[in-house]
Tab-separated table of C-alpha atoms in Angstrom:
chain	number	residue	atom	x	y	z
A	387	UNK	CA	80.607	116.900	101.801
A	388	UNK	CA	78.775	115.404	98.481
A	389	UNK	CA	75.551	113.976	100.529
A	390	UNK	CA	73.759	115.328	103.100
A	391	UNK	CA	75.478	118.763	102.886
A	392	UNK	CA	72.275	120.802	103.368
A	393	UNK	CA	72.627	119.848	106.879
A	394	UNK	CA	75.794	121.455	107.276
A	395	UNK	CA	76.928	118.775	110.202
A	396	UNK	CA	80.398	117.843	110.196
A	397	UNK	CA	80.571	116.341	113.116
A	398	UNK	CA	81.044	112.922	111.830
A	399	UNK	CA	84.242	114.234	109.942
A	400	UNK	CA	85.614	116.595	112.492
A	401	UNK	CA	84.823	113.136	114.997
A	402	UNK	CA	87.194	111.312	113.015
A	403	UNK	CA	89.811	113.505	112.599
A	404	UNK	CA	90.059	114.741	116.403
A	405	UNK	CA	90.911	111.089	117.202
A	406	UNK	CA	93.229	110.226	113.969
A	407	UNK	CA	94.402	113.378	113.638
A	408	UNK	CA	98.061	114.217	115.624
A	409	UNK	CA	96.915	114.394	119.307
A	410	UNK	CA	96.388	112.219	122.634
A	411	UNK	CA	93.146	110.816	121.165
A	412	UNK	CA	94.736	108.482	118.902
A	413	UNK	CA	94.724	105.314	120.321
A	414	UNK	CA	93.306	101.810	118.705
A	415	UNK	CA	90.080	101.631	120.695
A	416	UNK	CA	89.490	105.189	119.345
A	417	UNK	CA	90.259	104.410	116.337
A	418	UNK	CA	88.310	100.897	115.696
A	419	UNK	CA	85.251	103.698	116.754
A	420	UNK	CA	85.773	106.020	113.662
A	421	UNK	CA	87.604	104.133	111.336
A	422	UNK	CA	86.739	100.284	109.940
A	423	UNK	CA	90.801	99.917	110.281
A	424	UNK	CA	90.840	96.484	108.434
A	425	UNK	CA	89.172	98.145	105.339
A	426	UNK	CA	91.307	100.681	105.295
A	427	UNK	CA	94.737	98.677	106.049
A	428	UNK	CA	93.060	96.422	103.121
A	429	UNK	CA	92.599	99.758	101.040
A	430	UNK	CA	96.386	101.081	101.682
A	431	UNK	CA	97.837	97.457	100.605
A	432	UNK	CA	95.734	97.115	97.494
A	433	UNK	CA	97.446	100.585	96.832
A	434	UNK	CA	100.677	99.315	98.050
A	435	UNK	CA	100.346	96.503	95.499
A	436	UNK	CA	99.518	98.272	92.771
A	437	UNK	CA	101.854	101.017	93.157
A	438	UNK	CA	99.417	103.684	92.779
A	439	UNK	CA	101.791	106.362	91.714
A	440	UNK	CA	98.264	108.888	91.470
A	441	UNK	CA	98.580	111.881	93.884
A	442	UNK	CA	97.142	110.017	96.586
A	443	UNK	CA	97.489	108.420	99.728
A	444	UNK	CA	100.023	105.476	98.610
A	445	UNK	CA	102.195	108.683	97.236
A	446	UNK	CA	101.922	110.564	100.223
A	447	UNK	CA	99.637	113.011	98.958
A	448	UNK	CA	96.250	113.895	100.855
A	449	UNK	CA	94.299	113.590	97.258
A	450	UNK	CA	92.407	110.948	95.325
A	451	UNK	CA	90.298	109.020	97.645
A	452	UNK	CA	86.839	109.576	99.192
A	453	UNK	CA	86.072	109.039	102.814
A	454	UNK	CA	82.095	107.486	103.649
A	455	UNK	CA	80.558	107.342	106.983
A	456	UNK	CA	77.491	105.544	106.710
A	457	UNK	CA	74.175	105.515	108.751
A	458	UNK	CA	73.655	102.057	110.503
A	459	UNK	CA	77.831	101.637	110.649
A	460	UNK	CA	79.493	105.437	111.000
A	461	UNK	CA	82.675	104.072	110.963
A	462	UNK	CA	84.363	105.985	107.958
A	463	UNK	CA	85.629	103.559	105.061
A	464	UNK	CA	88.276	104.506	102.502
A	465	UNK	CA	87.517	104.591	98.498
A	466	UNK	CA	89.310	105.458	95.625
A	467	UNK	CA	89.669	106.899	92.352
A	468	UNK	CA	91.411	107.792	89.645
A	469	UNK	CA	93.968	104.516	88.987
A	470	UNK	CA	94.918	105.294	85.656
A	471	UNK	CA	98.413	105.038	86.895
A	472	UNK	CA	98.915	101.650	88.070
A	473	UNK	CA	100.484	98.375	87.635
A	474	UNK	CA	103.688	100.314	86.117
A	475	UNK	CA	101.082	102.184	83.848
A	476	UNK	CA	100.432	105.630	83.079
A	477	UNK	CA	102.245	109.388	83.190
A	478	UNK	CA	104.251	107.915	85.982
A	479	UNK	CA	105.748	104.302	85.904
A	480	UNK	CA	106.060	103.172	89.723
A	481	UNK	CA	108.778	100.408	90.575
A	482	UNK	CA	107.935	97.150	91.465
A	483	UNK	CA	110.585	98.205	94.206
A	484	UNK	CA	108.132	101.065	95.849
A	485	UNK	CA	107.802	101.015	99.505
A	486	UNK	CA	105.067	98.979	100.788
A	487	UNK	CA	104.418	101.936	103.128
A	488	UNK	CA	103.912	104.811	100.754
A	489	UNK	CA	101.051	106.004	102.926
A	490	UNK	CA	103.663	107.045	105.334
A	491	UNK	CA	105.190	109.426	103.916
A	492	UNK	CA	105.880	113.415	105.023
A	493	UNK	CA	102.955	114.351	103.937
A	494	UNK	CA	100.912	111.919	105.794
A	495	UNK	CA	101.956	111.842	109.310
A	496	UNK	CA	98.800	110.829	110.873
A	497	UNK	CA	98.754	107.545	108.346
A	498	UNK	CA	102.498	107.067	109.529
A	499	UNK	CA	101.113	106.644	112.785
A	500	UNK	CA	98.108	104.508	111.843
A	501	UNK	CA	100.023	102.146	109.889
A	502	UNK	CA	102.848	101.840	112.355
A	503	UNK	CA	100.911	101.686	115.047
A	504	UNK	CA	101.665	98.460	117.266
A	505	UNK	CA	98.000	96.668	116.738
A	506	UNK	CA	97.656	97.838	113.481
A	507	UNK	CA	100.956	97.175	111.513
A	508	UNK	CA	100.660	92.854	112.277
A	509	UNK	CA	97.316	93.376	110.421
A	510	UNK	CA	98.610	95.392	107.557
A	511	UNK	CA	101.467	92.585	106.792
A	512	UNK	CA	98.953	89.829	107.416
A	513	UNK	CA	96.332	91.601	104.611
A	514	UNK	CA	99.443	91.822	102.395
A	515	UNK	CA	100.655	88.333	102.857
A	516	UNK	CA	96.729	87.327	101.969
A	517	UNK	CA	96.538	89.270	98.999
A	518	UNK	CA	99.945	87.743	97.867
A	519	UNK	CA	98.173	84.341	98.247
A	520	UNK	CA	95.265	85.049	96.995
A	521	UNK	CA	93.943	88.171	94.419
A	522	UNK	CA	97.489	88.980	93.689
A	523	UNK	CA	98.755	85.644	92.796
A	524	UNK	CA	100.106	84.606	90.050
A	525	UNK	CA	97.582	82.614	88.920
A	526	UNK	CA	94.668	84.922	90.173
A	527	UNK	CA	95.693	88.089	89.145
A	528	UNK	CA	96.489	87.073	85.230
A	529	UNK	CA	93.308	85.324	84.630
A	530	UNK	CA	91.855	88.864	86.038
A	531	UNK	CA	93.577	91.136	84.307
A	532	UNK	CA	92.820	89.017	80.995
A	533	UNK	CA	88.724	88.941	81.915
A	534	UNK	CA	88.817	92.492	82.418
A	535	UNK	CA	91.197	93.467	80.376
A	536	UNK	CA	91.189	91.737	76.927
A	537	UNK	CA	88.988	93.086	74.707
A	538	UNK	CA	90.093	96.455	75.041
A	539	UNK	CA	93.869	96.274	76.376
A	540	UNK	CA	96.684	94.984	73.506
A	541	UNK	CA	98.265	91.882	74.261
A	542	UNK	CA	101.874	93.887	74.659
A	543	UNK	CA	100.047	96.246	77.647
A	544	UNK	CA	98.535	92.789	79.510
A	545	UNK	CA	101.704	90.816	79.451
A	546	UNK	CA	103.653	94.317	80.668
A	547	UNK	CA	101.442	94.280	83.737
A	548	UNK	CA	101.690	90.897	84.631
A	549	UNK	CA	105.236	90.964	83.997
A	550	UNK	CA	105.030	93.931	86.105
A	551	UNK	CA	103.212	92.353	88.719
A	552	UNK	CA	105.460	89.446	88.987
A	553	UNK	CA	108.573	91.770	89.591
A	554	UNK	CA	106.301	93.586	92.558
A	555	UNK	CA	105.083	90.000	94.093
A	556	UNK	CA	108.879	89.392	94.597
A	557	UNK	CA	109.417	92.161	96.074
């Protein structure tokens, strides 16, 4: 824990993971109590979409990303970190071929579940299919990555990762 930790209560955490973890609690009432599940199937396709090739969830890896439970909504809520390799960027270069479902790896079995899960996988294509049409359009997405990006990226770098991003869109 980074807040609160004087109190030494993880019973918010251990909460959580008794009903996502691998047992008979997990079901998608359960769930929807600990988890906001649309922010994080929105988390795990923004990942999917980017190909975040970090050692993180979308890799399979239980590493770079923070969990928050909040006070007036204790539902836990997914963040990341550390996306310096992205869009085909960085030490590793992810396809624009990548699984969709890198979450589900081996070393994830209790996200396997989550995002296979009969209520939940409808929502996870549905968030993709909006993100298609909307932040990760064609049209969207460039103008984006040209605010944010061009005054400190080279030309070459912004018209790899939209190049980039049109070869993951199609696929």
């Amino acid at each position: 824990k980074q807040t609160n930790d004087s109190e030494d209560d993880w019973t918010d955490l251990i909460g959580m993971l008794r009903v996502f973890g691998t047992n008979d609690l997990f079901t998608a009432t359960n769930v929807r109590q600990v988890v906001n599940v649309e922010q994080w199937i929105r988390h795990l396709a923004v990942m999917a979409m980017f190909n975040n090739q970090e050692t993180g969830l979308n890799s399979s890896y239980n590493d770079d990303y923070v969990l928050y439970c909040g006070v007036n909504d204790p539902r836990f809520i997914l963040l990341f970190y550390d996306l310096d390799t992205i869009l085909g960027e960085g030490s590793v270069s992810g396809a624009t071929n990548y699984t969709i479902f890198g979450a589900t790896g081996p070393g994830l079995p209790a996200f396997n579940r989550f995002m296979h899960w009969p209520e939940f996988e409808p929502i996870y294509y549905r968030t993709l299919q909006r993100l298609l049409d909307t932040s990760f359009s064609q049209a969207e997405f460039n103008a984006t990555v040209e605010q944010t990006l061009g005054d400190y990226v080279p030309p070459s770098v912004i018209s790899r990762m939209k190049t980039w991003m049109d070869g993951r869109r199609a696929y």
